[in-house]
XYZ file of C-alpha atoms in Angstrom:
295
model
C -91.755 -161.775 -36.730
C -93.136 -158.975 -34.644
C -91.582 -155.655 -35.613
C -93.040 -153.859 -32.581
C -91.025 -155.949 -30.087
C -94.037 -156.082 -27.793
C -93.698 -159.254 -25.656
C -97.427 -160.065 -25.614
C -97.844 -159.437 -29.348
C -94.731 -161.477 -30.085
C -95.981 -164.446 -28.066
C -99.381 -164.390 -29.739
C -97.938 -163.903 -33.232
C -96.000 -167.153 -32.990
C -99.330 -168.987 -32.788
C -101.800 -167.061 -34.934
C -99.724 -165.015 -37.377
C -99.948 -161.323 -38.199
C -102.655 -158.925 -39.329
C -106.257 -159.079 -38.240
C -105.888 -162.462 -36.560
C -103.167 -161.091 -34.337
C -105.207 -158.010 -33.380
C -108.340 -160.060 -32.743
C -106.492 -162.502 -30.511
C -104.737 -159.751 -28.561
C -108.000 -157.919 -27.908
C -109.813 -161.151 -26.998
C -107.156 -162.336 -24.527
C -109.106 -161.007 -21.490
C -112.022 -163.197 -22.577
C -109.916 -166.202 -23.540
C -107.842 -166.210 -20.346
C -110.855 -165.540 -18.117
C -109.588 -162.202 -16.813
C -112.686 -160.236 -17.774
C -115.324 -162.202 -15.795
C -113.011 -162.143 -12.778
C -112.771 -158.353 -13.047
C -116.566 -158.202 -13.315
C -116.888 -160.203 -10.087
C -114.193 -158.099 -8.413
C -116.303 -154.979 -9.001
C -113.874 -153.328 -11.413
C -116.759 -152.142 -13.627
C -118.957 -150.566 -10.960
C -117.932 -147.009 -11.916
C -117.465 -145.322 -15.276
C -113.813 -144.650 -14.449
C -113.347 -148.357 -13.761
C -114.910 -149.137 -17.129
C -112.477 -146.739 -18.785
C -109.504 -148.299 -17.019
C -110.459 -151.864 -17.961
C -111.481 -150.897 -21.501
C -108.311 -148.928 -22.248
C -105.787 -151.056 -20.344
C -107.184 -154.587 -20.635
C -109.019 -154.639 -23.981
C -106.930 -151.857 -25.488
C -103.549 -151.078 -24.022
C -100.083 -151.113 -25.462
C -100.455 -154.477 -27.192
C -103.347 -153.173 -29.291
C -101.418 -149.996 -30.133
C -98.332 -152.001 -31.107
C -100.261 -154.392 -33.347
C -102.220 -151.661 -35.171
C -99.230 -149.384 -35.730
C -96.497 -151.950 -36.420
C -98.048 -155.267 -37.452
C -101.087 -154.547 -39.628
C -101.015 -153.854 -43.350
C -103.374 -151.698 -45.388
C -104.613 -148.166 -45.024
C -106.763 -146.647 -42.275
C -110.003 -147.737 -43.942
C -108.943 -151.386 -44.179
C -107.658 -151.367 -40.614
C -110.840 -149.716 -39.324
C -112.951 -152.360 -41.080
C -110.922 -155.080 -39.386
C -111.354 -153.444 -35.983
C -115.121 -153.139 -36.448
C -115.329 -156.806 -37.450
C -113.405 -157.784 -34.329
C -115.659 -155.577 -32.223
C -118.795 -157.248 -33.617
C -117.545 -160.495 -32.076
C -115.775 -159.126 -29.013
C -118.682 -157.184 -27.499
C -121.219 -160.081 -27.614
C -118.645 -162.428 -26.059
C -118.032 -159.916 -23.272
C -121.782 -159.731 -22.645
C -122.047 -163.528 -22.463
C -119.188 -163.796 -19.968
C -120.670 -161.030 -17.828
C -124.006 -162.848 -17.831
C -122.259 -166.035 -16.641
C -120.292 -164.235 -13.940
C -122.942 -164.689 -11.187
C -122.867 -168.438 -11.752
C -119.086 -168.429 -11.373
C -119.520 -166.342 -8.234
C -121.666 -169.067 -6.672
C -118.908 -171.626 -7.257
C -115.926 -169.647 -5.971
C -115.274 -167.528 -2.910
C -115.180 -163.992 -4.259
C -112.443 -162.787 -1.902
C -109.997 -165.405 -3.167
C -110.887 -164.641 -6.772
C -110.306 -160.918 -6.277
C -106.803 -161.550 -4.957
C -105.974 -163.742 -7.930
C -107.432 -161.106 -10.254
C -104.971 -158.570 -8.861
C -102.129 -161.076 -9.182
C -102.926 -161.855 -12.810
C -103.063 -158.152 -13.750
C -99.707 -157.660 -12.045
C -98.339 -160.591 -14.062
C -99.634 -159.050 -17.294
C -97.967 -155.770 -16.352
C -94.650 -157.540 -15.802
C -94.970 -159.447 -19.077
C -95.752 -156.205 -20.913
C -92.696 -154.452 -19.504
C -90.131 -157.194 -20.143
C -89.835 -159.979 -22.694
C -87.573 -161.954 -20.343
C -90.185 -161.844 -17.583
C -92.833 -162.809 -20.136
C -90.985 -166.063 -20.791
C -90.645 -166.886 -17.083
C -94.145 -166.135 -15.775
C -97.065 -168.509 -16.428
C -99.904 -167.498 -18.694
C -102.756 -165.523 -17.114
C -105.133 -168.419 -17.770
C -102.978 -170.637 -15.544
C -103.087 -168.095 -12.705
C -106.853 -167.726 -13.062
C -107.210 -171.511 -13.020
C -105.229 -171.711 -9.798
C -107.479 -169.039 -8.322
C -110.578 -171.006 -9.246
C -109.150 -174.116 -7.601
C -108.112 -172.227 -4.469
C -111.496 -170.597 -4.030
C -113.701 -173.439 -5.244
C -116.752 -173.854 -3.003
C -119.296 -176.263 -4.523
C -121.614 -176.073 -1.481
C -123.285 -172.891 -2.677
C -123.251 -173.677 -6.382
C -126.335 -172.448 -8.223
C -127.168 -171.781 -11.837
C -128.043 -168.114 -12.003
C -130.485 -167.554 -14.865
C -131.531 -164.006 -13.977
C -129.391 -161.582 -15.942
C -128.418 -158.279 -14.376
C -129.059 -155.766 -17.184
C -126.778 -153.146 -15.636
C -123.890 -155.573 -15.379
C -124.405 -156.649 -18.984
C -124.571 -153.020 -20.129
C -121.367 -152.164 -18.255
C -119.622 -155.169 -19.798
C -120.725 -154.167 -23.302
C -119.650 -150.580 -22.672
C -116.239 -151.649 -21.382
C -115.572 -153.845 -24.409
C -116.887 -151.031 -26.616
C -114.352 -148.638 -25.077
C -111.549 -151.009 -26.046
C -112.909 -151.346 -29.592
C -113.330 -147.569 -29.893
C -109.753 -147.085 -28.731
C -108.462 -149.520 -31.355
C -110.637 -147.840 -34.007
C -109.220 -144.413 -33.188
C -105.678 -145.781 -33.438
C -106.454 -147.408 -36.800
C -107.970 -144.256 -38.309
C -104.995 -142.117 -37.287
C -102.325 -144.791 -37.812
C -100.466 -143.054 -40.706
C -99.771 -140.074 -38.456
C -99.373 -141.933 -35.139
C -96.684 -144.242 -36.553
C -94.317 -141.276 -36.521
C -95.792 -139.456 -33.524
C -95.883 -142.230 -30.894
C -92.960 -144.015 -29.266
C -94.409 -147.530 -28.960
C -91.822 -148.805 -26.483
C -92.292 -145.811 -24.194
C -96.066 -146.251 -24.313
C -95.682 -149.957 -23.601
C -93.593 -149.351 -20.493
C -95.986 -146.675 -19.209
C -98.962 -148.961 -19.813
C -97.240 -151.648 -17.757
C -96.995 -149.186 -14.859
C -100.676 -148.287 -15.266
C -101.603 -151.990 -15.191
C -99.555 -152.393 -12.020
C -101.468 -149.528 -10.400
C -104.762 -151.114 -11.496
C -103.743 -154.406 -9.890
C -102.997 -152.612 -6.615
C -106.485 -151.115 -6.718
C -108.085 -154.522 -7.319
C -106.074 -156.032 -4.462
C -107.100 -153.203 -2.139
C -103.498 -152.166 -1.502
C -104.264 -148.782 -3.034
C -107.388 -147.816 -1.060
C -108.677 -144.965 -3.156
C -111.607 -144.376 -5.432
C -109.604 -142.022 -7.648
C -108.784 -143.390 -11.131
C -105.035 -143.462 -10.524
C -104.376 -146.007 -13.279
C -106.248 -143.809 -15.740
C -104.105 -140.853 -14.740
C -100.923 -142.867 -15.215
C -102.132 -143.901 -18.674
C -102.861 -140.280 -19.597
C -99.368 -139.198 -18.504
C -97.896 -142.119 -20.444
C -99.726 -141.110 -23.615
C -98.515 -137.545 -23.192
C -94.868 -138.540 -22.681
C -94.828 -140.959 -25.607
C -96.432 -138.471 -27.990
C -94.253 -136.338 -30.257
C -96.347 -134.520 -32.886
C -93.347 -132.492 -34.040
C -91.639 -135.662 -35.197
C -94.692 -136.599 -37.251
C -94.836 -133.168 -38.891
C -91.129 -133.313 -39.704
C -91.349 -136.695 -41.410
C -94.517 -135.929 -43.320
C -93.263 -132.546 -44.542
C -89.918 -133.819 -45.802
C -90.218 -132.497 -49.371
C -87.384 -131.995 -51.841
C -88.471 -129.945 -54.901
C -87.023 -130.599 -58.325
C -83.977 -128.452 -59.031
C -85.388 -127.614 -62.493
C -87.972 -124.837 -62.566
C -90.620 -126.569 -64.643
C -92.752 -123.435 -64.942
C -89.891 -121.487 -66.517
C -88.961 -124.432 -68.697
C -92.415 -124.589 -70.243
C -92.780 -120.828 -70.557
C -89.574 -120.159 -72.531
C -88.789 -123.569 -73.902
C -86.136 -124.223 -71.289
C -83.863 -121.365 -72.346
C -83.604 -120.067 -68.811
C -82.457 -123.501 -67.651
C -79.544 -123.680 -70.070
C -76.118 -122.737 -68.738
C -73.629 -121.198 -71.113
C -70.101 -122.384 -70.764
C -67.920 -125.395 -71.231
C -69.977 -128.546 -71.987
C -68.847 -131.980 -73.100
C -70.022 -134.286 -75.859
C -70.517 -138.024 -75.581
C -66.846 -138.681 -76.445
C -65.680 -136.285 -73.727
C -64.647 -133.391 -76.017
C -65.231 -129.918 -74.653
C -67.548 -127.658 -76.631
C -68.990 -124.249 -76.062
C -72.680 -124.291 -75.326
C -74.976 -121.364 -75.906
C -78.683 -121.632 -75.043
C -80.930 -121.605 -78.084
C -83.188 -118.573 -77.897
C -85.046 -119.265 -81.128
C -88.138 -121.342 -80.447
C -91.194 -122.269 -82.404
C -93.906 -119.627 -82.212
C -96.208 -121.870 -80.194
C -93.662 -122.195 -77.331
């Protein structure tokens, strides 16, 4: 069972198990649930700051951090190999969904889809913050499905075969940001396990997702990357490098001075005084100062 207590990771683990399968499923959830193409249509990737927000919060985020630091076995090299393998599948799938986004746009009224995109991100934020809420709210795929039904407009349906290279490049870059984030966590996992408070980062990431949803809904009318700023503050507050140094430097030397023991045959380590034999009788012990010439 999930040792990170992350609600999203816990829900996914019940179905796919732990390790690389869990990390791959968590990182692919935006593609599986249909959140990513909706964000593409909502214009969330039009700026580089938007790409960072979606890459770090949607593809990366607290669930990825929790799985890498608390659920995966092996050293940094094994974990990094797993992340790169996941990325080799994740990025092409993101490109394919971005290429299909214009076709989806012709079937659905974009305004309705944008509102449901904001609602589904808000739902993910609530599920990230609380396990009880995670059990009550429907899955993001259900909310996206309702949005597709509400905005369905078959009158203007067309199969768009022309691929926008800039949109595809932004989609690949956004997924690559998420993979790079997971790779950085994997490579530094032995140190970050002691330096990062996972629960504190999870709660802060939920707030950042909530801010991102307000931006998508237009309730927060600003072009400033507020969600990215909230994520940066969250990372700072959940980071405690002193704790990592304390745990990694916890060293207790042997009470016996091995250098002196080998130099004088252990004479300096002997203690004259009352010693006891195996049967408990007290004897006087004097260190032996006569040693072989080679000692």
